[in-house]
Amino acid sequence: MRLSSAALARTSAQRPWTVVGIWLVTLVVTFAIAASMIGSALTTDFSFTDNPESEQAAALIEELRGETTIPELVIVTSETGSVGDPAFAGYVGQLQEDLSALIGETEVVFVGSYLTESGPVSEDGTTALLPVVVQTQSFGVLQEIAGEMNAVIEQTGVPEGFTVRTFGNGTLNEDFTHLAEETLQRGEAVGVFIALIILVVVFGTIVAAVVPIILAVVAITVALGLITILGQVMELSFFVTNMVTMIGLAVGIDYSLFIVSRYREERQLGYETIDAIERAGGTASRAVFFSGLIVVLAVSAMLFVPASIFVSLGLGAVTVVVAAVVAAMTLLPAVLALLGDRIERLRVRKPPAHPEQSGGLWDRIGRGVMARPWISLIASSLVLLFFASFWLRLDAGFSGVTTLPDDTPSREGYELLTAAGIPAGSGTPVEVVVDGAITPEVEVAITELQTAMAGYEYELDGATLPLFAPPTLEQSPAGELAIVSAALATDFQDDVSTDAVATLRNETIPAVFGGLDVEVLVGGGAAFNVDFFDDAREAQPIVFAWVLGLSFLLLLVVFRSLVIPLTSILMNLLSVAAAYGLLEIVFQTGQENAPLFGLFAQVEAIEAWLPLMLVTILFGLSMDYQFFLLSRVKEYWDRTGDTTEAVAHGLRTTGSIITGAALIMV
């Protein structure tokens, strides 16, 4: 691999315009593909690949009811009048008529209200619901319908004294999508600017600082084109674009940073441009290849989780890392050959010290640590263990409507429903499917189930309230399928709702239907979330085994040592555990104790998919940096056999580069 990476770098440097031309064509083609087709490649839908209980229930529900229908809700409330007033009735009637125009033009199949005895009213009569029933299984379609509904409401107008809001899965999805895109785009724009500043500080010249960003943009564009092609044949979450840009900026800049730094070192040592590129290819490019391989192996572990969002994120990360590695090993040497010493132009600080010269901050740190290794080891481990201990308190879940800002449509709609005493889960009820012959014994069990569900309660502001609205029963004409449906009083994404589903599955249903020859499945939005939690939890051992096992084998092959892989893996596990603990400190309990953490939003639960995704990214990147450091240590040791000097040299030559790379990732 040493010879092949060096030869590849030299070949690219000797034919720079050919290599740049090939990459320009690739860039134009992939950009055109992404720009014209990425909309059809991505979806806001979320699905499983292992057919869990909630999806089995959904299939049976569709068998009884026909194609799946999901209601979006329009909430009309008046500060001065009630449903009995002519003005209230006139406005609701007009709004119902205008919304009904969506029938036939969209997937909307029905619009109801209290005027047609097909929509609930609050007890005080000041709030009415207009259910807009959509025939779809797609959250993306629901999101589009929510936009259409809001357009109709705006066109109809809202009389003075009235408040109109929409609520449901479509509106909720639209709000989360909008917030995610808006904040991530802003974060990425700020991130590129900060990355440029860090690169200028590390390199000391503006030209050298710009090169890694250009390489990262190339890798991101190519990866987006490839993802767009892949999205034509499989379902990919729209979050994949954010994964591609985030990881692409990080590794694209990092790998270029490593290679450019080594090229400049070789030039300082007196090597001609082509020779310096070749030597950088045989050392830094080789390290980049194996570092990229480690990251690919780590993030590919997400493909083992049977959920579309994990598969999408994993494919996005793998694609952009591969693109970044290929660009760093071919395009970058060609660019360096074209620039030559012009890469040192627009200098903002004095040139770095000669690579063989001792001294400096990182040299002092390295020698200080090696002078007192046990003290350094114990102190750093205790700090990491302290933060890691908070991992045990981390509460994972899903972001529900109550985590949204107060001024978002979904949050306002939820508050209106809650104030009116109407179940917030009307659009996403818990549905218990009884599959089998509905005998008299089964009918008795169904009645007992309805009674038990009516007894479920939750606490709100010190009061104990019913968790479910009165359950309803549907049966197939043949008497072989029954559905008990009950709207949740709470947000279907919160802990109360998911705990209720778990209790139904594990306690109530086995007690009621035990011994009967029927299959009982719990479906609905809350059940969907419970299945996701279960899948993520069951996938954890596989993910950890994959990441740890392959990282161990790769380090064993490269460094031919048992000690290096073992210590590397233990250290990285400790750092990942500390990162999990910091998540809990910063975003959950820490704000109660440290004013600094008030800068961040406090949440009831960390997103359930985040810890599993983080372990792959954090482990991959930490091994990435460690591999680069150890490569320099081994390279010096192979030359001198002096362990102490090898470690000092490795840290001295990579400390600022790795720190800069990590800051860019942050």
Short mmCIF file of N, CA, C and O in Angstrom, two decimals, residues 471-528:
data_model
loop_
_atom_site.label_atom_id
_atom_site.label_comp_id
_atom_site.label_asym_id
_atom_site.label_seq_id
_atom_site.Cartn_x
_atom_site.Cartn_y
_atom_site.Cartn_z
N PRO A 471 -62.68 3.99 24.15
CA PRO A 471 -62.30 3.15 23.01
C PRO A 471 -63.49 2.81 22.11
O PRO A 471 -64.63 2.67 22.59
N THR A 472 -63.24 2.70 20.81
CA THR A 472 -64.25 2.28 19.85
C THR A 472 -63.86 0.92 19.28
O THR A 472 -62.70 0.52 19.34
N LEU A 473 -64.86 0.21 18.73
CA LEU A 473 -64.63 -1.15 18.21
C LEU A 473 -65.12 -1.25 16.78
O LEU A 473 -66.23 -0.83 16.45
N GLU A 474 -64.26 -1.83 15.92
CA GLU A 474 -64.64 -2.16 14.55
C GLU A 474 -64.41 -3.65 14.35
O GLU A 474 -63.45 -4.22 14.88
N GLN A 475 -65.30 -4.30 13.56
CA GLN A 475 -65.12 -5.72 13.27
C GLN A 475 -65.35 -5.96 11.78
O GLN A 475 -66.13 -5.26 11.13
N SER A 476 -64.65 -6.95 11.25
CA SER A 476 -64.85 -7.33 9.86
C SER A 476 -66.18 -8.07 9.73
O SER A 476 -66.64 -8.71 10.69
N PRO A 477 -66.82 -7.99 8.57
CA PRO A 477 -68.10 -8.69 8.38
C PRO A 477 -68.00 -10.19 8.63
O PRO A 477 -68.95 -10.81 9.11
N ALA A 478 -66.84 -10.78 8.34
CA ALA A 478 -66.68 -12.22 8.51
C ALA A 478 -66.38 -12.60 9.96
O ALA A 478 -66.31 -13.78 10.29
N GLY A 479 -66.19 -11.62 10.80
CA GLY A 479 -65.92 -11.90 12.21
C GLY A 479 -64.56 -12.51 12.47
O GLY A 479 -64.40 -13.30 13.40
N GLU A 480 -63.55 -12.13 11.66
CA GLU A 480 -62.21 -12.68 11.84
C GLU A 480 -61.17 -11.62 12.17
O GLU A 480 -59.99 -11.91 12.28
N LEU A 481 -61.64 -10.38 12.34
CA LEU A 481 -60.71 -9.30 12.63
C LEU A 481 -61.46 -8.21 13.39
O LEU A 481 -62.58 -7.85 13.04
N ALA A 482 -60.83 -7.69 14.44
CA ALA A 482 -61.43 -6.61 15.22
C ALA A 482 -60.35 -5.59 15.58
O ALA A 482 -59.19 -5.95 15.77
N ILE A 483 -60.76 -4.31 15.66
CA ILE A 483 -59.83 -3.24 16.00
C ILE A 483 -60.42 -2.42 17.13
O ILE A 483 -61.54 -1.89 17.02
N VAL A 484 -59.68 -2.33 18.24
CA VAL A 484 -60.05 -1.46 19.35
C VAL A 484 -59.19 -0.21 19.22
O VAL A 484 -57.96 -0.29 19.29
N SER A 485 -59.83 0.94 19.02
CA SER A 485 -59.11 2.18 18.77
C SER A 485 -59.43 3.19 19.86
O SER A 485 -60.59 3.35 20.24
N ALA A 486 -58.38 3.87 20.38
CA ALA A 486 -58.58 4.87 21.42
C ALA A 486 -57.60 6.01 21.24
O ALA A 486 -56.39 5.77 21.12
N ALA A 487 -58.12 7.23 21.19
CA ALA A 487 -57.27 8.41 21.03
C ALA A 487 -56.52 8.69 22.33
O ALA A 487 -57.07 8.56 23.43
N LEU A 488 -55.27 9.08 22.20
CA LEU A 488 -54.46 9.45 23.36
C LEU A 488 -54.74 10.90 23.75
O LEU A 488 -54.93 11.77 22.89
N ALA A 489 -54.75 11.15 25.05
CA ALA A 489 -54.93 12.52 25.53
C ALA A 489 -53.63 13.30 25.44
O ALA A 489 -53.63 14.53 25.51
N THR A 490 -52.50 12.61 25.29
CA THR A 490 -51.19 13.24 25.27
C THR A 490 -50.56 13.14 23.88
O THR A 490 -51.08 12.45 23.00
N ASP A 491 -49.43 13.78 23.72
CA ASP A 491 -48.65 13.68 22.50
C ASP A 491 -48.18 12.23 22.33
O ASP A 491 -47.60 11.65 23.25
N PHE A 492 -48.42 11.65 21.16
CA PHE A 492 -48.10 10.23 20.98
C PHE A 492 -46.59 9.96 21.03
O PHE A 492 -46.17 8.82 21.14
N GLN A 493 -45.75 11.01 20.98
CA GLN A 493 -44.30 10.83 21.00
C GLN A 493 -43.72 10.86 22.42
O GLN A 493 -42.54 10.57 22.60
N ASP A 494 -44.52 11.23 23.42
CA ASP A 494 -43.93 11.40 24.75
C ASP A 494 -43.85 10.08 25.51
O ASP A 494 -44.37 9.04 25.07
N ASP A 495 -43.18 10.12 26.66
CA ASP A 495 -42.94 8.90 27.44
C ASP A 495 -44.23 8.28 27.95
O ASP A 495 -44.33 7.05 28.06
N VAL A 496 -45.20 9.12 28.28
CA VAL A 496 -46.47 8.58 28.80
C VAL A 496 -47.12 7.67 27.76
O VAL A 496 -47.60 6.57 28.09
N SER A 497 -47.13 8.10 26.51
CA SER A 497 -47.77 7.32 25.45
C SER A 497 -47.01 6.03 25.15
O SER A 497 -47.61 4.96 25.01
N THR A 498 -45.68 6.13 25.04
CA THR A 498 -44.91 4.92 24.74
C THR A 498 -44.93 3.94 25.90
O THR A 498 -44.96 2.73 25.70
N ASP A 499 -44.94 4.46 27.14
CA ASP A 499 -45.06 3.57 28.30
C ASP A 499 -46.40 2.85 28.30
O ASP A 499 -46.49 1.67 28.69
N ALA A 500 -47.46 3.54 27.86
CA ALA A 500 -48.78 2.93 27.81
C ALA A 500 -48.81 1.77 26.80
O ALA A 500 -49.39 0.71 27.07
N VAL A 501 -48.15 1.97 25.65
CA VAL A 501 -48.08 0.90 24.65
C VAL A 501 -47.32 -0.30 25.21
O VAL A 501 -47.74 -1.46 25.05
N ALA A 502 -46.20 -0.03 25.87
CA ALA A 502 -45.42 -1.12 26.46
C ALA A 502 -46.24 -1.88 27.50
O ALA A 502 -46.18 -3.12 27.57
N THR A 503 -47.03 -1.16 28.31
CA THR A 503 -47.87 -1.81 29.32
C THR A 503 -48.96 -2.64 28.67
O THR A 503 -49.27 -3.77 29.11
N LEU A 504 -49.55 -2.11 27.60
CA LEU A 504 -50.57 -2.87 26.87
C LEU A 504 -49.99 -4.18 26.35
O LEU A 504 -50.59 -5.26 26.53
N ARG A 505 -48.83 -4.09 25.70
CA ARG A 505 -48.24 -5.28 25.09
C ARG A 505 -47.77 -6.31 26.12
O ARG A 505 -47.95 -7.51 25.93
N ASN A 506 -47.17 -5.82 27.20
CA ASN A 506 -46.49 -6.73 28.13
C ASN A 506 -47.35 -7.19 29.29
O ASN A 506 -47.06 -8.22 29.91
N GLU A 507 -48.40 -6.43 29.60
CA GLU A 507 -49.19 -6.77 30.79
C GLU A 507 -50.68 -6.96 30.47
O GLU A 507 -51.23 -8.04 30.67
N THR A 508 -51.32 -5.91 29.97
CA THR A 508 -52.78 -5.95 29.82
C THR A 508 -53.21 -7.02 28.82
O THR A 508 -54.08 -7.86 29.12
N ILE A 509 -52.64 -7.00 27.62
CA ILE A 509 -53.07 -7.94 26.57
C ILE A 509 -52.78 -9.39 26.95
O ILE A 509 -53.67 -10.26 26.80
N PRO A 510 -51.59 -9.74 27.45
CA PRO A 510 -51.38 -11.13 27.89
C PRO A 510 -52.35 -11.57 28.98
O PRO A 510 -52.81 -12.72 28.98
N ALA A 511 -52.71 -10.66 29.89
CA ALA A 511 -53.63 -11.02 30.97
C ALA A 511 -55.05 -11.22 30.45
O ALA A 511 -55.77 -12.12 30.91
N VAL A 512 -55.46 -10.41 29.48
CA VAL A 512 -56.84 -10.45 28.99
C VAL A 512 -57.04 -11.56 27.95
O VAL A 512 -58.06 -12.27 27.96
N PHE A 513 -56.07 -11.72 27.04
CA PHE A 513 -56.24 -12.65 25.94
C PHE A 513 -55.47 -13.96 26.12
O PHE A 513 -55.41 -14.78 25.20
N GLY A 514 -54.89 -14.16 27.29
CA GLY A 514 -54.13 -15.38 27.54
C GLY A 514 -54.96 -16.63 27.33
O GLY A 514 -56.09 -16.75 27.84
N GLY A 515 -54.44 -17.58 26.54
CA GLY A 515 -55.15 -18.84 26.29
C GLY A 515 -56.12 -18.81 25.14
O GLY A 515 -56.64 -19.87 24.75
N LEU A 516 -56.39 -17.64 24.56
CA LEU A 516 -57.32 -17.55 23.43
C LEU A 516 -56.55 -17.67 22.11
O LEU A 516 -55.42 -17.22 21.98
N ASP A 517 -57.21 -18.28 21.14
CA ASP A 517 -56.56 -18.58 19.86
C ASP A 517 -56.67 -17.39 18.91
O ASP A 517 -57.28 -17.47 17.83
N VAL A 518 -56.10 -16.26 19.30
CA VAL A 518 -56.06 -15.07 18.47
C VAL A 518 -54.69 -14.41 18.63
O VAL A 518 -54.01 -14.61 19.63
N GLU A 519 -54.31 -13.64 17.61
CA GLU A 519 -53.09 -12.84 17.70
C GLU A 519 -53.49 -11.40 17.94
O GLU A 519 -54.32 -10.85 17.22
N VAL A 520 -52.90 -10.79 18.94
CA VAL A 520 -53.25 -9.42 19.31
C VAL A 520 -52.03 -8.53 19.11
O VAL A 520 -50.97 -8.77 19.69
N LEU A 521 -52.18 -7.49 18.28
CA LEU A 521 -51.08 -6.60 17.94
C LEU A 521 -51.47 -5.17 18.27
O LEU A 521 -52.63 -4.77 18.10
N VAL A 522 -50.49 -4.38 18.73
CA VAL A 522 -50.74 -2.98 19.05
C VAL A 522 -50.07 -2.12 17.98
O VAL A 522 -48.87 -2.24 17.72
N GLY A 523 -50.86 -1.26 17.33
CA GLY A 523 -50.35 -0.37 16.31
C GLY A 523 -50.62 1.07 16.64
O GLY A 523 -51.08 1.41 17.73
N GLY A 524 -50.31 1.95 15.69
CA GLY A 524 -50.46 3.38 15.91
C GLY A 524 -49.11 4.06 16.06
O GLY A 524 -48.06 3.41 16.13
N GLY A 525 -49.12 5.39 16.12
CA GLY A 525 -47.88 6.15 16.18
C GLY A 525 -47.03 5.84 17.38
O GLY A 525 -45.80 5.70 17.27
N ALA A 526 -47.64 5.74 18.56
CA ALA A 526 -46.87 5.45 19.78
C ALA A 526 -46.24 4.06 19.70
O ALA A 526 -45.11 3.85 20.14
N ALA A 527 -46.98 3.10 19.14
CA ALA A 527 -46.44 1.74 18.99
C ALA A 527 -45.28 1.73 18.00
O ALA A 527 -44.30 0.99 18.17
N PHE A 528 -45.40 2.54 16.95
CA PHE A 528 -44.31 2.69 15.98
C PHE A 528 -43.03 3.13 16.69
O PHE A 528 -41.94 2.61 16.45
#
